[in-house]
XYZ file of C-alpha atoms in Angstrom:
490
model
C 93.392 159.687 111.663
C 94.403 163.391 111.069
C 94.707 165.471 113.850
C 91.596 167.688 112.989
C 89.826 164.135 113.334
C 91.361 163.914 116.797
C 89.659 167.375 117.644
C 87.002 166.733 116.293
C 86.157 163.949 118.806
C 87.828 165.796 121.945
C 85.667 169.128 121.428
C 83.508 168.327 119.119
C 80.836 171.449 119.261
C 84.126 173.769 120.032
C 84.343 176.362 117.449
C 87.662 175.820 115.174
C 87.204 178.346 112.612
C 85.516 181.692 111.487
C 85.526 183.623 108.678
C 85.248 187.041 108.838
C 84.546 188.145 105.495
C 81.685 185.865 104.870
C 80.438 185.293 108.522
C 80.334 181.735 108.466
C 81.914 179.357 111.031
C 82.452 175.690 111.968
C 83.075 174.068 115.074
C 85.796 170.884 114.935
C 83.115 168.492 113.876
C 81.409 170.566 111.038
C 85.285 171.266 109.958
C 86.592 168.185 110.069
C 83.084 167.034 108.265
C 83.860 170.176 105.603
C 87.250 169.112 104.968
C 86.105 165.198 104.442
C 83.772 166.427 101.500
C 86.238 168.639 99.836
C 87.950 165.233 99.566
C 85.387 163.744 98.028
C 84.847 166.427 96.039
C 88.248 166.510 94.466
C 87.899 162.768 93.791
C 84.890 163.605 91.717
C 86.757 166.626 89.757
C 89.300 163.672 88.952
C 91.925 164.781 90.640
C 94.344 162.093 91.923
C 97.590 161.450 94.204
C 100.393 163.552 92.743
C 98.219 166.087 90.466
C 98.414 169.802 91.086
C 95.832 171.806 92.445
C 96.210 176.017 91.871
C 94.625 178.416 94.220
C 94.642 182.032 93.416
C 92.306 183.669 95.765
C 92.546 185.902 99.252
C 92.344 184.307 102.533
C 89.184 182.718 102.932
C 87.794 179.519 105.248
C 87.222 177.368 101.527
C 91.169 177.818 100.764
C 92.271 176.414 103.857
C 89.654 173.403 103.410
C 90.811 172.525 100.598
C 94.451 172.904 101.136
C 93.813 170.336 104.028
C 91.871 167.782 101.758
C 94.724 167.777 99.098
C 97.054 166.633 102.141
C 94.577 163.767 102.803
C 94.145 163.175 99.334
C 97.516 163.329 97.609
C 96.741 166.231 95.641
C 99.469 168.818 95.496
C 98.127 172.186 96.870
C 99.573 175.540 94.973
C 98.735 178.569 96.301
C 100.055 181.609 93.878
C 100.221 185.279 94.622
C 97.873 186.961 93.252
C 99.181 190.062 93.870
C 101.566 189.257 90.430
C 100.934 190.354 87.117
C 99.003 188.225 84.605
C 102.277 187.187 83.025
C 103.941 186.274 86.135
C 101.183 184.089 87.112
C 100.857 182.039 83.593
C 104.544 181.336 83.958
C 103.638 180.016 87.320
C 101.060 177.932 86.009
C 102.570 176.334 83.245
C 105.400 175.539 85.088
C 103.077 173.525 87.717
C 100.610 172.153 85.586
C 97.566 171.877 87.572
C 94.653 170.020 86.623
C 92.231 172.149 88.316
C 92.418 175.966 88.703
C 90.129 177.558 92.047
C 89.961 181.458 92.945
C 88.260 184.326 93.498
C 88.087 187.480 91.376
C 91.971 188.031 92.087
C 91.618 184.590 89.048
C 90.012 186.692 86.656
C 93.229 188.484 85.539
C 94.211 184.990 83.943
C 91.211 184.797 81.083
C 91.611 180.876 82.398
C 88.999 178.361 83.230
C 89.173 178.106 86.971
C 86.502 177.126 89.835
C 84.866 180.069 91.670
C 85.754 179.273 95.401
C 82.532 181.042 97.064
C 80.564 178.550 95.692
C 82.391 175.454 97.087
C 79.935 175.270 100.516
C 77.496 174.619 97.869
C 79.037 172.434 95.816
C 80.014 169.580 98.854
C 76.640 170.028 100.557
C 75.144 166.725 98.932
C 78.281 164.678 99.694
C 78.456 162.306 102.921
C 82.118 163.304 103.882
C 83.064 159.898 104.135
C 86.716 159.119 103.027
C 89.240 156.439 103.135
C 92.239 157.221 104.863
C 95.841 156.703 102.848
C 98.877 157.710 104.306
C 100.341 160.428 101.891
C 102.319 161.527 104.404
C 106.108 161.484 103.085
C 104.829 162.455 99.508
C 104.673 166.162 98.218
C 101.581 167.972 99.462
C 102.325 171.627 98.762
C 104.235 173.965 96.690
C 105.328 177.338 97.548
C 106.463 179.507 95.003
C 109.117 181.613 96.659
C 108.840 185.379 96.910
C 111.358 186.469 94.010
C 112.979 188.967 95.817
C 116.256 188.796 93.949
C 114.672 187.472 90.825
C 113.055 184.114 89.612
C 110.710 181.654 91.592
C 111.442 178.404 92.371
C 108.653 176.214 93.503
C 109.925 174.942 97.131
C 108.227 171.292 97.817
C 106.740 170.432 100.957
C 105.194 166.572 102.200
C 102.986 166.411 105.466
C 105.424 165.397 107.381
C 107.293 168.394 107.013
C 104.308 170.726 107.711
C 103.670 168.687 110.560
C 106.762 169.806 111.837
C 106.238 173.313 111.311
C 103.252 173.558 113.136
C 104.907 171.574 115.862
C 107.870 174.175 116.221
C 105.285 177.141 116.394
C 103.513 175.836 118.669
C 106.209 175.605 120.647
C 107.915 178.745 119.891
C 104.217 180.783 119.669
C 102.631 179.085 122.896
C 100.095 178.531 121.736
C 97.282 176.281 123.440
C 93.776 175.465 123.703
C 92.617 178.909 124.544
C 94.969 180.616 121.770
C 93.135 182.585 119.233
C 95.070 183.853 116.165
C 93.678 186.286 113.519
C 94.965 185.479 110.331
C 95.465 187.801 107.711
C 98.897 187.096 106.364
C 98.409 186.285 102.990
C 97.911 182.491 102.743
C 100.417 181.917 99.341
C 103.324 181.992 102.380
C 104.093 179.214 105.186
C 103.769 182.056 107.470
C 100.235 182.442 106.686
C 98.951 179.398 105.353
C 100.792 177.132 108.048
C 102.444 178.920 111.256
C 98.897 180.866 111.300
C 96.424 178.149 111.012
C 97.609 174.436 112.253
C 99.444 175.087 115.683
C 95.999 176.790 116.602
C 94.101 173.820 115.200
C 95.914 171.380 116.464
C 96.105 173.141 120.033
C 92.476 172.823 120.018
C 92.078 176.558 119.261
C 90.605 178.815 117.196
C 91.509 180.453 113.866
C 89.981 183.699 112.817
C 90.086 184.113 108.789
C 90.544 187.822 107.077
C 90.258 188.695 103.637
C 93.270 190.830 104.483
C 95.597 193.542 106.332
C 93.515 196.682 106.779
C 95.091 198.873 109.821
C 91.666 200.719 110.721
C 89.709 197.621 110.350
C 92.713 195.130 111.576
C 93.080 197.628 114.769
C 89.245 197.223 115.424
C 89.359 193.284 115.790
C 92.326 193.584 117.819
C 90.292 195.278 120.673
C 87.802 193.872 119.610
C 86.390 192.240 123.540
C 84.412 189.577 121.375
C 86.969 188.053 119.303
C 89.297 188.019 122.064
C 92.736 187.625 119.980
C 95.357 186.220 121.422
C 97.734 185.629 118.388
C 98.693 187.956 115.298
C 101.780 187.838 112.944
C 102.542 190.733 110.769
C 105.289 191.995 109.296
C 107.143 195.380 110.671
C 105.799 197.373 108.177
C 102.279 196.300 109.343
C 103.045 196.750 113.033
C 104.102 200.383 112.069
C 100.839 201.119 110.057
C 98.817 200.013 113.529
C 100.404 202.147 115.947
C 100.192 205.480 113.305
C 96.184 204.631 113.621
C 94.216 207.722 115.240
C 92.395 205.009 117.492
C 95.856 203.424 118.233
C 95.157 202.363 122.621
C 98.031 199.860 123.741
C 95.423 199.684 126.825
C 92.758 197.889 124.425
C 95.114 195.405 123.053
C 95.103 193.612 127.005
C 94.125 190.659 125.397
C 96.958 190.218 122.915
C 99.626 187.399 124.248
C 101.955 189.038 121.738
C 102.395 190.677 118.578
C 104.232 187.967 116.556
C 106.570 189.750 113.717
C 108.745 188.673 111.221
C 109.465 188.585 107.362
C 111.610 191.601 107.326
C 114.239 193.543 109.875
C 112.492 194.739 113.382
C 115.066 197.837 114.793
C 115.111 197.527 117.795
C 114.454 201.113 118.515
C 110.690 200.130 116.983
C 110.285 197.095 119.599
C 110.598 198.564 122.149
C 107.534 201.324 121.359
C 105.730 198.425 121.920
C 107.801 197.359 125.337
C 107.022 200.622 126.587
C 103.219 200.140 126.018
C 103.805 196.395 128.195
C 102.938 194.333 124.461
C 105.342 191.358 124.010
C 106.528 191.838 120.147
C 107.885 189.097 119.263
C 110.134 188.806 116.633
C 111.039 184.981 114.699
C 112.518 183.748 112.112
C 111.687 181.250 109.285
C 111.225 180.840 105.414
C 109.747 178.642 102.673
C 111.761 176.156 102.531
C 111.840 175.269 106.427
C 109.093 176.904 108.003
C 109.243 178.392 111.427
C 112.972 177.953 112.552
C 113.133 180.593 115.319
C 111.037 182.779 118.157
C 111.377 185.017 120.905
C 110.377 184.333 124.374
C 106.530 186.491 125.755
C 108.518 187.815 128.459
C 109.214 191.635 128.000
C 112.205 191.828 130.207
C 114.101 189.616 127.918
C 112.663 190.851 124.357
C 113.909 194.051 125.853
C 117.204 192.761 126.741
C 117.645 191.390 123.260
C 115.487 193.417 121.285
C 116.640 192.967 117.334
C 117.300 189.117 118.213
C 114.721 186.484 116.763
C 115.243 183.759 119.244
C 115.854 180.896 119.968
C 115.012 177.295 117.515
C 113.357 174.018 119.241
C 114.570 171.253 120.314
C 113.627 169.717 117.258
C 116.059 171.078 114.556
C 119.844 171.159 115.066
C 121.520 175.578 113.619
C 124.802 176.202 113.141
C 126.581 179.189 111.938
C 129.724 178.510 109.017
C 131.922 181.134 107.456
C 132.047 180.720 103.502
C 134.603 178.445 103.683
C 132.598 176.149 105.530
C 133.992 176.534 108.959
C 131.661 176.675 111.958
C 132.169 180.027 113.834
C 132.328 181.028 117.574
C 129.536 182.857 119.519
C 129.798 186.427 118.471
C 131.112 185.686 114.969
C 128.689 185.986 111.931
C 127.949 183.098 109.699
C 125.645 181.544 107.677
C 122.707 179.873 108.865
C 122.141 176.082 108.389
C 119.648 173.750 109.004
C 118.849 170.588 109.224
C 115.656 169.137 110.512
C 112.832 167.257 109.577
C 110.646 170.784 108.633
C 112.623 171.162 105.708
C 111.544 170.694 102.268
C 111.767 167.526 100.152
C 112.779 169.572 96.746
C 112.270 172.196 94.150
C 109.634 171.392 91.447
C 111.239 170.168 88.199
C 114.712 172.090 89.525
C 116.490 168.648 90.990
C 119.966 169.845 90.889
C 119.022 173.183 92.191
C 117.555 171.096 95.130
C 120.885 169.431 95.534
C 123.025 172.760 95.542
C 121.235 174.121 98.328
C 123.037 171.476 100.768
C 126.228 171.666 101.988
C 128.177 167.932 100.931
C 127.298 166.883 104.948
C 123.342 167.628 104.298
C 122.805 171.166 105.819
C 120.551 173.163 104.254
C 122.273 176.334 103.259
C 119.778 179.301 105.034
C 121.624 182.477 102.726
C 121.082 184.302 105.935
C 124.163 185.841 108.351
C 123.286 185.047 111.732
C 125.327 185.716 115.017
C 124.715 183.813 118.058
C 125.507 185.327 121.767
C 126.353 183.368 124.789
C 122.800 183.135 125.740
C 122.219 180.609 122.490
C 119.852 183.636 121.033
C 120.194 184.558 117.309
C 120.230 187.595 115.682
C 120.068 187.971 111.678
C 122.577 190.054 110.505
C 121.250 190.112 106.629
C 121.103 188.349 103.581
C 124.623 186.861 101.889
C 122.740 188.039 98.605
C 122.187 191.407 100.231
C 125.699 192.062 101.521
C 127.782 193.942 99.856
C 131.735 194.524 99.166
C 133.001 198.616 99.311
C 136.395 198.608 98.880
C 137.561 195.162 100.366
C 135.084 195.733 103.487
C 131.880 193.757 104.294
C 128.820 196.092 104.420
C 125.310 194.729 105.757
C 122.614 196.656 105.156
C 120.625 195.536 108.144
C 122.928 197.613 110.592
C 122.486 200.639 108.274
C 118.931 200.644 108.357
C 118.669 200.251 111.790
C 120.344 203.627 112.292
C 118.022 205.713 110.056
C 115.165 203.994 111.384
C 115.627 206.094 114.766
C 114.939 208.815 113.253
C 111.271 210.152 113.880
C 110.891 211.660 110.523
C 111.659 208.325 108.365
C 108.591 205.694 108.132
C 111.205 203.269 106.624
C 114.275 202.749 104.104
C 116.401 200.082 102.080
C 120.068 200.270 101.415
C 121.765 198.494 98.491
C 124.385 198.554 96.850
C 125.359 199.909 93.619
C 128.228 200.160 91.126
C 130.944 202.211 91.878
C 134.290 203.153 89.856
C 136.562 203.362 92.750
C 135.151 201.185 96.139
C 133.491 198.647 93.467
C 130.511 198.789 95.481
C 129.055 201.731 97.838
C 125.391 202.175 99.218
C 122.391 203.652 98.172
C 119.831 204.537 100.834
C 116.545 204.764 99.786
C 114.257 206.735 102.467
C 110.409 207.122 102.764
C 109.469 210.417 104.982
C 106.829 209.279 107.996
C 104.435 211.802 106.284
C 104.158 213.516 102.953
C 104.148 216.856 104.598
C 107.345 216.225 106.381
C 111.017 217.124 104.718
C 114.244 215.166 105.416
C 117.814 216.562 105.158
C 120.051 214.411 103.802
C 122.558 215.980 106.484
C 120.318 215.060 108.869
C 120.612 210.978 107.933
C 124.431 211.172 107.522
C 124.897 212.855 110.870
C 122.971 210.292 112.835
C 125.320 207.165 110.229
C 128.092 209.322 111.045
C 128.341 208.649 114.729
C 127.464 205.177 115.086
C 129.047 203.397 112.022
C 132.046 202.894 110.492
C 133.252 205.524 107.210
C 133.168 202.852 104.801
C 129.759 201.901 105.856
C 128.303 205.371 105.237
C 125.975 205.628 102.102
C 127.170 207.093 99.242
C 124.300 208.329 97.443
C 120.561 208.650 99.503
C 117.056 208.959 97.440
C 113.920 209.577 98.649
C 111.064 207.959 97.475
C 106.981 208.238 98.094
C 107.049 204.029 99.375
C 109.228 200.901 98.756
C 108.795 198.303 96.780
C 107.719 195.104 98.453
C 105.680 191.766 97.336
C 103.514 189.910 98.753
C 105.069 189.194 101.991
C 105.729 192.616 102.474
C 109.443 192.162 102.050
C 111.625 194.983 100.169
C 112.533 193.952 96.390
C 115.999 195.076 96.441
C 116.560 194.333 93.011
C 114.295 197.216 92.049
C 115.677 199.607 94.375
C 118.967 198.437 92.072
C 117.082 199.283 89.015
C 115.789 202.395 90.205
C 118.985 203.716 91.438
C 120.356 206.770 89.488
C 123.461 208.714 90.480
C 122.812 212.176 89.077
């Protein structure tokens, strides 16, 4: 019996989910029911135990339905980001093979065959919703193509088990319960928003809230919103920024809000605590395709004050340390790499075996890429990518702490550094800086003065660009390798 099963008996005329882009909702037994037929109903398009299902559609009630009834079916679920180009999303496709193709009009960019996914309600009315339950549960269930920040996807495997323990570890880290209420609106072709968003709620016995997407005047609205009564949202910085710039921005109307879960990019600290000083817990976390929700900050303000820039602490269920790159585990206070191992993490890369393989160290940690320190309180904060590091001459640079700095300025909405190709140092940075508003100006004198007397010479960037936004995808995360492509030194 699946969980939602278990619900559905316990609170049976409880509402479980809402959409809020068609109005239609289900309580636990009409959902549980709704996710039976879509079982069928993938029986009867022939799909069978191991076959690949795409998905190329914005968050709506149908896609998490069906992403459910592949895991009960053995049916591996694909959700791909839309937001790609037509090419992009062909190479995705052939490398999966599905048998079946569902989406919205974000689908018609392919000139493909695929299932219109409005019309599913419809199309499982007739059937009884009676299924036989197999236990799929150690088999692959979903793929996530990663993000492609530094370059090609890999499609990162994931069995029910594994999601299971994702949802397990938010709960745990989100608190969330049978009263919790999350509005989701991270796109669902990311674990954030297709698992850490939907099943701790659902499993909790609470209640999911479905957007078509991130809209900061219309996002704002449901936030205060005395009806919906959110309790839960995840965004990414970016996103949390957007909010507060709204003319309607009240921190009094948000009373309802447990916190303001963030993640999927850097959080200065100097931006938390804007939010501190309004009395919302932001709370920052930690996790990534290939092992879900790792870490999270505690609701209390005092302490996401105290450590404001960390993302927490993991469960109980996954064991972190922190090696150098020679392997070595490091001391509290030392950076290192972050490693994993747990039963959230991923069972393999599609068709990419020996890539699988390298990402474990030869005693079975999974190899994070992320620098990490750990204080004597056991809390974790990210330092920055290994990928995103750079050398200048013979000296580690993290762009992370950079950032940080400019970010206290008023008149900077955000910025990237990277590094570039230099004759002398090897490597030195470029800053790229977006002004808070197009009518504003920004001295470059003004940015190195503030670098200038809180980091290191050799940290300093060497060359600074300004630019109308930054490059992100779908997860709102910075594409640094386009900031590289972009860069010019004249």
């Amino acid at each position: 019996m699946s969980f939602l099963s278990v619900q559905a008996k316990l609170r049976p005329f409880k509402q479980a989910v809402r959409d809020l882009t068609s109005g239609r909702s289900w309580t636990y037994s009409e959902w549980d029911t709704f996710v039976n037929k879509c079982s069928q109903w993938l029986s009867q398009q022939g799909l069978a135990c191991g076959d690949r299902l795409v998905c190329i559609a914005k968050n709506c009630a149908e896609l998490v339905a069906l992403h459910f009834a592949c895991e009960q079916s053995g049916v591996i679920f694909v959700p791909l980001n839309w937001r790609l180009s037509s090419d992009e999303l062909h190479t995705l496709i052939a490398d999966c093979t599905p048998q079946l193709i569902v989406g919205d009009e974000m689908a018609n960019q392919l000139e493909l065959a695929y299932f219109e996914l409005k019309t599913l309600n419809n199309a499982v009315a007739e059937l009884n919703g009676e299924i036989q339950p197999r236990n799929h549960r150690a088999l692959p269930s979903l793929i996530l193509y990663t993000s492609g920040t530094t370059g090609k996807p890999k499609g990162v495997m994931h069995s029910h088990d594994t999601i299971m323990e994702t949802t397990l570890n938010m709960a745990l880290l989100g608190q969330v319960d049978e009263y919790s209420t999350f509005l989701c609106e991270t796109p669902m072709f990311h674990v954030i928003g297709l698992i850490s968003c939907v099943r701790p709620a659902l499993y909790q016995g609470g209640k999911i809230l479905i957007s078509d997407g991130f809209k900061p005047s219309r996002t704002l609205a449901r936030l205060t919103d005395k009806n919906l009564l959110i309790t839960h949202y995840f965004c990414v910085p970016q996103m949390a920024n957007s909010l507060r710039q709204e003319p309607k921005f009240n921190p009094s109307s948000l009373y309802n809000l447990k916190a303001l879960l963030t993640g999927g990019a850097p959080h200065p600290a100097v931006q938390i605590r804007q939010w501190l000083n309004d009395d919302i817990p932001i709370v920052d976390g930690y996790g990534m395709s290939e092992a879900g929700t790792v870490f999270g900050m505690p609701f209390d303000i005092a302490t996401i004050d105290a450590k404001a820039g960390c993302v927490g602490i993991p469960t109980h269920r996954l064991e972190v340390r922190l090696a150098d790159p020679e392997g070595q585990l490091v001391a509290d206070g030392v950076a290192g790499e972050i490693q994993l191992k747990g039963l959230n993490l991923f069972i393999g890369i599609w068709r990419q075996p020996a890539l699988f393989e390298s990402c474990f160290t030869d005693d079975g940690w999974f190899k994070t890429g992320d620098v990490a320190i750990r204080d004597n309180d056991g809390f974790y904060f990210i330092v920055d990518r290994i990928k995103d590091m750079f050398i200048s001459g013979g000296e580690n640079v993290y762009p992370t702490e950079i950032e940080s700095v400019v970010l206290k300025l008023d008149s900077v909405l955000e910025c990237a550094l990277v590094g570039v190709p230099d004759d002398r140092w090897g490597e030195v940075g470029c800053l790229f800086v977006v002004a808070k508003s197009k009518h504003s100006t920004i001295e470059q004198q003004e940015i190195m003065d503030e670098l200038e007397q809180c980091l290191a010479k050799y940290k300093l960037p060497k060359y600074i660009q300004f630019v109308d936004s930054l490059p992100r995808n779908g997860g709102g995360k910075v594409m640094k390798h386009r900031l590289k492509a972009m860069f010019h030194s004249d």
